[in-house]
mmCIF file of C-alpha atoms and ligand atoms in Angstrom:
data_model
loop_
_atom_site.group_PDB
_atom_site.id
_atom_site.type_symbol
_atom_site.label_atom_id
_atom_site.label_comp_id
_atom_site.label_asym_id
_atom_site.label_seq_id
_atom_site.Cartn_x
_atom_site.Cartn_y
_atom_site.Cartn_z
ATOM 1 C CA UNK A 1 1.486 7.520 21.175
ATOM 2 C CA UNK A 2 -1.959 6.357 22.063
ATOM 3 C CA UNK A 3 -2.965 2.801 22.745
ATOM 4 C CA UNK A 4 -6.027 0.774 23.542
ATOM 5 C CA UNK A 5 -6.919 -0.095 27.113
ATOM 6 C CA UNK A 6 -9.729 -2.046 28.676
ATOM 7 C CA UNK A 7 -11.485 0.113 31.229
ATOM 8 C CA UNK A 8 -13.735 -1.043 34.064
ATOM 9 C CA UNK A 9 -16.811 -1.407 31.912
ATOM 10 C CA UNK A 10 -14.967 -3.662 29.466
ATOM 11 C CA UNK A 11 -15.267 -1.607 26.275
ATOM 12 C CA UNK A 12 -11.911 -0.728 24.666
ATOM 13 C CA UNK A 13 -11.245 3.002 24.588
ATOM 14 C CA UNK A 14 -8.379 5.061 23.263
ATOM 15 C CA UNK A 15 -6.157 6.760 25.803
ATOM 16 C CA UNK A 16 -5.891 10.539 25.614
ATOM 17 C CA UNK A 17 -8.172 13.486 25.073
ATOM 18 C CA UNK A 18 -10.893 11.898 23.320
ATOM 19 C CA UNK A 19 -14.184 11.857 21.609
ATOM 20 C CA UNK A 20 -16.601 9.682 23.496
ATOM 21 C CA UNK A 21 -16.010 6.187 22.192
ATOM 22 C CA UNK A 22 -19.735 5.511 22.056
ATOM 23 C CA UNK A 23 -20.022 7.898 19.097
ATOM 24 C CA UNK A 24 -17.752 5.705 16.995
ATOM 25 C CA UNK A 25 -19.569 2.743 18.460
ATOM 26 C CA UNK A 26 -22.880 4.199 17.313
ATOM 27 C CA UNK A 27 -21.509 4.474 13.780
ATOM 28 C CA UNK A 28 -20.410 0.821 13.883
ATOM 29 C CA UNK A 29 -23.752 -0.275 15.332
ATOM 30 C CA UNK A 30 -25.499 1.493 12.486
ATOM 31 C CA UNK A 31 -23.325 -0.319 9.919
ATOM 32 C CA UNK A 32 -24.063 -3.635 11.617
ATOM 33 C CA UNK A 33 -27.815 -3.009 11.807
ATOM 34 C CA UNK A 34 -27.897 -2.128 8.071
ATOM 35 C CA UNK A 35 -26.035 -5.416 7.426
ATOM 36 C CA UNK A 36 -23.161 -3.533 5.763
ATOM 37 C CA UNK A 37 -20.997 -5.392 8.264
ATOM 38 C CA UNK A 38 -21.394 -8.997 9.273
ATOM 39 C CA UNK A 39 -17.915 -10.422 9.966
ATOM 40 C CA UNK A 40 -16.921 -10.252 13.619
ATOM 41 C CA UNK A 41 -13.179 -9.561 13.192
ATOM 42 C CA UNK A 42 -13.993 -6.724 10.781
ATOM 43 C CA UNK A 43 -16.576 -5.246 13.177
ATOM 44 C CA UNK A 44 -13.971 -5.442 15.960
ATOM 45 C CA UNK A 45 -11.513 -3.379 13.877
ATOM 46 C CA UNK A 46 -14.148 -0.708 13.172
ATOM 47 C CA UNK A 47 -14.734 -0.446 16.921
ATOM 48 C CA UNK A 48 -11.009 -0.129 17.707
ATOM 49 C CA UNK A 49 -10.284 2.538 15.059
ATOM 50 C CA UNK A 50 -11.944 5.884 15.768
ATOM 51 C CA UNK A 51 -12.904 7.636 12.514
ATOM 52 C CA UNK A 52 -12.471 10.992 14.223
ATOM 53 C CA UNK A 53 -8.699 10.390 14.200
ATOM 54 C CA UNK A 54 -8.716 10.482 10.381
ATOM 55 C CA UNK A 55 -10.784 13.571 9.464
ATOM 56 C CA UNK A 56 -9.659 17.200 9.197
ATOM 57 C CA UNK A 57 -9.882 19.355 12.378
ATOM 58 C CA UNK A 58 -12.823 21.343 10.936
ATOM 59 C CA UNK A 59 -14.803 18.130 10.369
ATOM 60 C CA UNK A 60 -14.387 16.638 13.844
ATOM 61 C CA UNK A 61 -18.102 17.019 14.572
ATOM 62 C CA UNK A 62 -18.986 15.233 11.325
ATOM 63 C CA UNK A 63 -16.635 12.275 11.834
ATOM 64 C CA UNK A 64 -19.392 9.775 12.674
ATOM 65 C CA UNK A 65 -21.672 10.718 9.789
ATOM 66 C CA UNK A 66 -22.043 8.022 7.176
ATOM 67 C CA UNK A 67 -20.613 10.304 4.498
ATOM 68 C CA UNK A 68 -17.373 10.759 2.599
ATOM 69 C CA UNK A 69 -15.573 13.932 3.808
ATOM 70 C CA UNK A 70 -13.035 16.072 1.965
ATOM 71 C CA UNK A 71 -9.431 15.716 3.148
ATOM 72 C CA UNK A 72 -7.851 18.082 0.598
ATOM 73 C CA UNK A 73 -6.020 17.571 -2.721
ATOM 74 C CA UNK A 74 -9.250 16.352 -4.341
ATOM 75 C CA UNK A 75 -9.385 13.330 -2.037
ATOM 76 C CA UNK A 76 -11.960 12.134 0.490
ATOM 77 C CA UNK A 77 -12.015 9.839 3.466
ATOM 78 C CA UNK A 78 -14.390 7.195 2.118
ATOM 79 C CA UNK A 79 -17.954 6.793 3.364
ATOM 80 C CA UNK A 80 -18.055 4.276 6.253
ATOM 81 C CA UNK A 81 -20.686 2.117 4.499
ATOM 82 C CA UNK A 82 -18.430 1.907 1.426
ATOM 83 C CA UNK A 83 -15.395 0.979 3.541
ATOM 84 C CA UNK A 84 -17.461 -1.694 5.312
ATOM 85 C CA UNK A 85 -18.695 -3.174 2.006
ATOM 86 C CA UNK A 86 -15.130 -3.131 0.628
ATOM 87 C CA UNK A 87 -13.720 -4.980 3.635
ATOM 88 C CA UNK A 88 -16.600 -7.485 3.779
ATOM 89 C CA UNK A 89 -15.927 -8.352 0.137
ATOM 90 C CA UNK A 90 -12.146 -8.482 0.479
ATOM 91 C CA UNK A 91 -12.264 -10.515 3.713
ATOM 92 C CA UNK A 92 -8.715 -9.750 4.921
ATOM 93 C CA UNK A 93 -7.496 -12.236 7.534
ATOM 94 C CA UNK A 94 -4.981 -12.233 10.372
ATOM 95 C CA UNK A 95 -1.478 -12.735 8.952
ATOM 96 C CA UNK A 96 -2.307 -11.389 5.460
ATOM 97 C CA UNK A 97 0.168 -9.304 3.489
ATOM 98 C CA UNK A 98 -1.939 -6.511 1.978
ATOM 99 C CA UNK A 99 -1.247 -3.858 -0.655
ATOM 100 C CA UNK A 100 -3.426 -0.744 -0.437
ATOM 101 C CA UNK A 101 -3.543 1.887 -3.181
ATOM 102 C CA UNK A 102 -4.698 5.399 -2.223
ATOM 103 C CA UNK A 103 -3.797 5.831 1.458
ATOM 104 C CA UNK A 104 -5.681 9.150 1.741
ATOM 105 C CA UNK A 105 -6.470 9.727 5.428
ATOM 106 C CA UNK A 106 -5.071 6.351 6.513
ATOM 107 C CA UNK A 107 -8.464 5.209 7.880
ATOM 108 C CA UNK A 108 -8.696 2.056 5.750
ATOM 109 C CA UNK A 109 -4.962 1.486 6.323
ATOM 110 C CA UNK A 110 -5.594 1.434 10.084
ATOM 111 C CA UNK A 111 -8.574 -0.917 9.751
ATOM 112 C CA UNK A 112 -6.522 -3.284 7.585
ATOM 113 C CA UNK A 113 -3.571 -3.196 10.001
ATOM 114 C CA UNK A 114 -5.901 -3.970 12.886
ATOM 115 C CA UNK A 115 -7.407 -6.936 11.006
ATOM 116 C CA UNK A 116 -4.136 -8.494 9.743
ATOM 117 C CA UNK A 117 -2.509 -8.104 13.164
ATOM 118 C CA UNK A 118 1.104 -8.575 14.268
ATOM 119 C CA UNK A 119 1.804 -11.399 11.844
ATOM 120 C CA UNK A 120 0.423 -9.479 8.881
ATOM 121 C CA UNK A 121 1.613 -6.399 7.046
ATOM 122 C CA UNK A 122 -0.003 -3.479 5.212
ATOM 123 C CA UNK A 123 1.865 -1.660 2.423
ATOM 124 C CA UNK A 124 0.069 1.478 1.325
ATOM 125 C CA UNK A 125 0.882 3.757 -1.620
ATOM 126 C CA UNK A 126 -0.330 7.383 -1.897
ATOM 127 C CA UNK A 127 0.228 9.638 -4.891
ATOM 128 C CA UNK A 128 0.108 12.976 -3.043
ATOM 129 C CA UNK A 129 3.038 13.487 -0.605
ATOM 130 C CA UNK A 130 0.958 15.835 1.612
ATOM 131 C CA UNK A 131 -1.710 13.153 2.023
ATOM 132 C CA UNK A 132 0.899 10.549 2.911
ATOM 133 C CA UNK A 133 2.072 12.969 5.634
ATOM 134 C CA UNK A 134 -1.550 13.478 6.784
ATOM 135 C CA UNK A 135 -2.055 9.697 7.020
ATOM 136 C CA UNK A 136 1.242 9.273 8.853
ATOM 137 C CA UNK A 137 0.207 11.865 11.395
ATOM 138 C CA UNK A 138 -3.217 10.248 11.856
ATOM 139 C CA UNK A 139 -1.761 6.756 12.224
ATOM 140 C CA UNK A 140 0.684 7.941 14.882
ATOM 141 C CA UNK A 141 -2.274 8.147 17.281
ATOM 142 C CA UNK A 142 -2.118 4.339 17.348
ATOM 143 C CA UNK A 143 0.773 1.969 17.914
ATOM 144 C CA UNK A 144 0.953 0.109 14.640
ATOM 145 C CA UNK A 145 4.153 -1.688 13.740
ATOM 146 C CA UNK A 146 2.798 -3.470 10.700
ATOM 147 C CA UNK A 147 2.235 -0.532 8.311
ATOM 148 C CA UNK A 148 4.582 0.814 5.637
ATOM 149 C CA UNK A 149 3.563 3.945 3.711
ATOM 150 C CA UNK A 150 4.948 4.981 0.325
ATOM 151 C CA UNK A 151 4.565 7.972 -1.989
ATOM 152 C CA UNK A 152 4.249 6.943 -5.623
ATOM 153 C CA UNK A 153 2.067 5.805 -8.455
ATOM 154 C CA UNK A 154 0.015 2.949 -7.079
ATOM 155 C CA UNK A 155 -0.853 1.734 -10.594
ATOM 156 C CA UNK A 156 2.582 0.101 -10.654
ATOM 157 C CA UNK A 157 1.914 -1.789 -7.439
ATOM 158 C CA UNK A 158 4.902 -2.679 -5.274
ATOM 159 C CA UNK A 159 6.927 -5.321 -7.070
ATOM 160 C CA UNK A 160 9.617 -5.443 -4.352
ATOM 161 C CA UNK A 161 7.105 -6.844 -1.846
ATOM 162 C CA UNK A 162 5.043 -9.164 -4.041
ATOM 163 C CA UNK A 163 3.155 -11.453 -3.862
ATOM 164 C CA UNK A 164 0.239 -10.090 -1.832
ATOM 165 C CA UNK A 165 -2.601 -12.049 -0.238
ATOM 166 C CA UNK A 166 -4.946 -9.112 -0.791
ATOM 167 C CA UNK A 167 -4.855 -5.920 -2.882
ATOM 168 C CA UNK A 168 -7.320 -3.076 -2.338
ATOM 169 C CA UNK A 169 -7.630 0.267 -4.096
ATOM 170 C CA UNK A 170 -9.693 3.277 -3.004
ATOM 171 C CA UNK A 171 -9.232 5.068 -6.328
ATOM 172 C CA UNK A 172 -11.043 4.032 -9.479
ATOM 173 C CA UNK A 173 -9.409 2.822 -12.670
ATOM 174 C CA UNK A 174 -10.808 2.349 -16.198
ATOM 175 C CA UNK A 175 -9.625 -1.227 -15.794
ATOM 176 C CA UNK A 176 -7.707 -3.114 -13.114
ATOM 177 C CA UNK A 177 -3.966 -2.377 -13.642
ATOM 178 C CA UNK A 178 -1.961 -5.378 -14.894
ATOM 179 C CA UNK A 179 0.684 -4.940 -12.179
ATOM 180 C CA UNK A 180 -1.887 -5.584 -9.427
ATOM 181 C CA UNK A 181 -3.092 -8.791 -11.065
ATOM 182 C CA UNK A 182 0.495 -9.954 -11.486
ATOM 183 C CA UNK A 183 1.509 -9.070 -7.909
ATOM 184 C CA UNK A 184 -1.458 -10.906 -6.355
ATOM 185 C CA UNK A 185 -0.844 -14.379 -4.926
ATOM 186 C CA UNK A 186 -2.710 -17.240 -6.589
ATOM 187 C CA UNK A 187 -5.741 -17.772 -4.363
ATOM 188 C CA UNK A 188 -5.630 -14.102 -3.330
ATOM 189 C CA UNK A 189 -8.338 -11.437 -3.630
ATOM 190 C CA UNK A 190 -8.213 -8.031 -5.261
ATOM 191 C CA UNK A 191 -10.766 -5.274 -4.870
ATOM 192 C CA UNK A 192 -10.795 -2.212 -7.059
ATOM 193 C CA UNK A 193 -13.284 0.431 -8.131
ATOM 194 C CA UNK A 194 -13.685 0.245 -11.906
ATOM 195 C CA UNK A 195 -15.755 3.200 -13.091
ATOM 196 C CA UNK A 196 -18.713 3.280 -10.691
ATOM 197 C CA UNK A 197 -18.540 -0.428 -9.868
ATOM 198 C CA UNK A 198 -16.529 -2.263 -7.307
ATOM 199 C CA UNK A 199 -14.695 -5.161 -8.971
ATOM 200 C CA UNK A 200 -13.880 -8.141 -6.739
ATOM 201 C CA UNK A 201 -11.337 -10.500 -8.318
ATOM 202 C CA UNK A 202 -10.010 -13.826 -7.143
ATOM 203 C CA UNK A 203 -6.797 -15.115 -8.712
ATOM 204 C CA UNK A 204 -7.430 -18.726 -9.729
ATOM 205 C CA UNK A 205 -4.089 -19.240 -11.520
ATOM 206 C CA UNK A 206 -1.361 -17.102 -13.145
ATOM 207 C CA UNK A 207 -3.665 -15.702 -15.847
ATOM 208 C CA UNK A 208 -7.101 -16.758 -14.659
ATOM 209 C CA UNK A 209 -9.355 -14.584 -12.520
ATOM 210 C CA UNK A 210 -12.887 -14.919 -11.245
ATOM 211 C CA UNK A 211 -14.568 -11.501 -11.295
ATOM 212 C CA UNK A 212 -17.709 -10.096 -9.708
ATOM 213 C CA UNK A 213 -19.005 -6.540 -9.845
ATOM 214 C CA UNK A 214 -20.912 -4.654 -7.181
ATOM 215 C CA UNK A 215 -22.713 -1.648 -8.645
ATOM 216 C CA UNK A 216 -23.276 1.931 -7.632
ATOM 217 C CA UNK A 217 -20.261 3.613 -5.980
ATOM 218 C CA UNK A 218 -18.435 6.898 -6.459
ATOM 219 C CA UNK A 219 -14.652 6.943 -6.048
ATOM 220 C CA UNK A 220 -11.829 9.399 -6.579
ATOM 221 C CA UNK A 221 -10.165 8.456 -9.917
ATOM 222 C CA UNK A 222 -6.582 7.177 -10.028
ATOM 223 C CA UNK A 223 -4.125 9.889 -11.103
HETATM 224 N N1 SAH B 1 -9.201 4.992 1.766
HETATM 225 C C1 SAH B 1 -8.903 6.391 1.709
HETATM 226 C C2 SAH B 1 -9.436 6.959 0.419
HETATM 227 C C3 SAH B 1 -8.733 8.144 -0.082
HETATM 228 S S1 SAH B 1 -9.382 8.740 -1.640
HETATM 229 C C4 SAH B 1 -9.563 7.080 2.896
HETATM 230 O O1 SAH B 1 -10.620 6.612 3.313
HETATM 231 O O2 SAH B 1 -9.041 8.086 3.386
HETATM 232 C C5 SAH B 1 -8.317 7.958 -2.789
HETATM 233 C C6 SAH B 1 -6.853 8.285 -2.679
HETATM 234 O O3 SAH B 1 -6.184 7.738 -3.788
HETATM 235 C C7 SAH B 1 -6.541 9.777 -2.680
HETATM 236 O O4 SAH B 1 -5.821 10.073 -1.507
HETATM 237 C C8 SAH B 1 -5.675 9.961 -3.929
HETATM 238 O O5 SAH B 1 -4.659 10.942 -3.771
HETATM 239 C C9 SAH B 1 -5.076 8.570 -4.085
HETATM 240 N N2 SAH B 1 -4.580 8.260 -5.438
HETATM 241 C C10 SAH B 1 -5.092 8.678 -6.621
HETATM 242 N N3 SAH B 1 -4.350 8.193 -7.631
HETATM 243 C C11 SAH B 1 -3.345 7.462 -7.080
HETATM 244 C C12 SAH B 1 -2.259 6.718 -7.615
HETATM 245 N N4 SAH B 1 -2.036 6.627 -8.924
HETATM 246 N N5 SAH B 1 -1.432 6.108 -6.738
HETATM 247 C C13 SAH B 1 -1.624 6.177 -5.409
HETATM 248 N N6 SAH B 1 -2.644 6.866 -4.848
HETATM 249 C C14 SAH B 1 -3.494 7.501 -5.670
#
């Protein structure tokens, strides 16, 4: 297990054999300077979670590039700018109960868990069992107690744990699955790639949603 400590110079670093933290920090600083990230608690999570912990061994030297990287089984760890834009639009808060669809590497899962904190919870569903195992292994480098991973078809959501404050998918759908809309709390936010757009929905009442679209993304399609 690896935790976070505050060293002499005051910047949190991971314990263990590690990439220099300033490399991850450089990535975060780049996201902040491009204004992809503006919210302080989200920036803090990006600093605490090292992207290198979520890429394949052969891509270790590319971990801080602002690119999506292959993680096998047709999946990618999302581009950092995309992840930042997704989280800025979802605005998860401490204490939130979040449903994630498409665990992949577990990178976004870790960021979400960091943001929602001890009083919150992240439920994440992955379709490919090998990727769930990859994410599990990556997440073990941290000491999260607020994450639950599942293998299954995320289109169905997770009825046993509804309602959710936030729902976020990393895989694109032709339209937002009904189950997600139903399992979202009234007042909650849902973010899902729809085609090449990112749909941001707010649930106003049982059957009423406010929807905005952000254009120009590429996502792995939902199976
Ligand atoms: N946020 C992840 C993105 C992974 S790519 C990361 O940064 O690592 C999208 C993931 O969605 C892939 O791992 C893919 O296997 C998964 N996926 C595709 N269809 C799915 C479905 N129906 N249910 C759950 N996961 C699915």
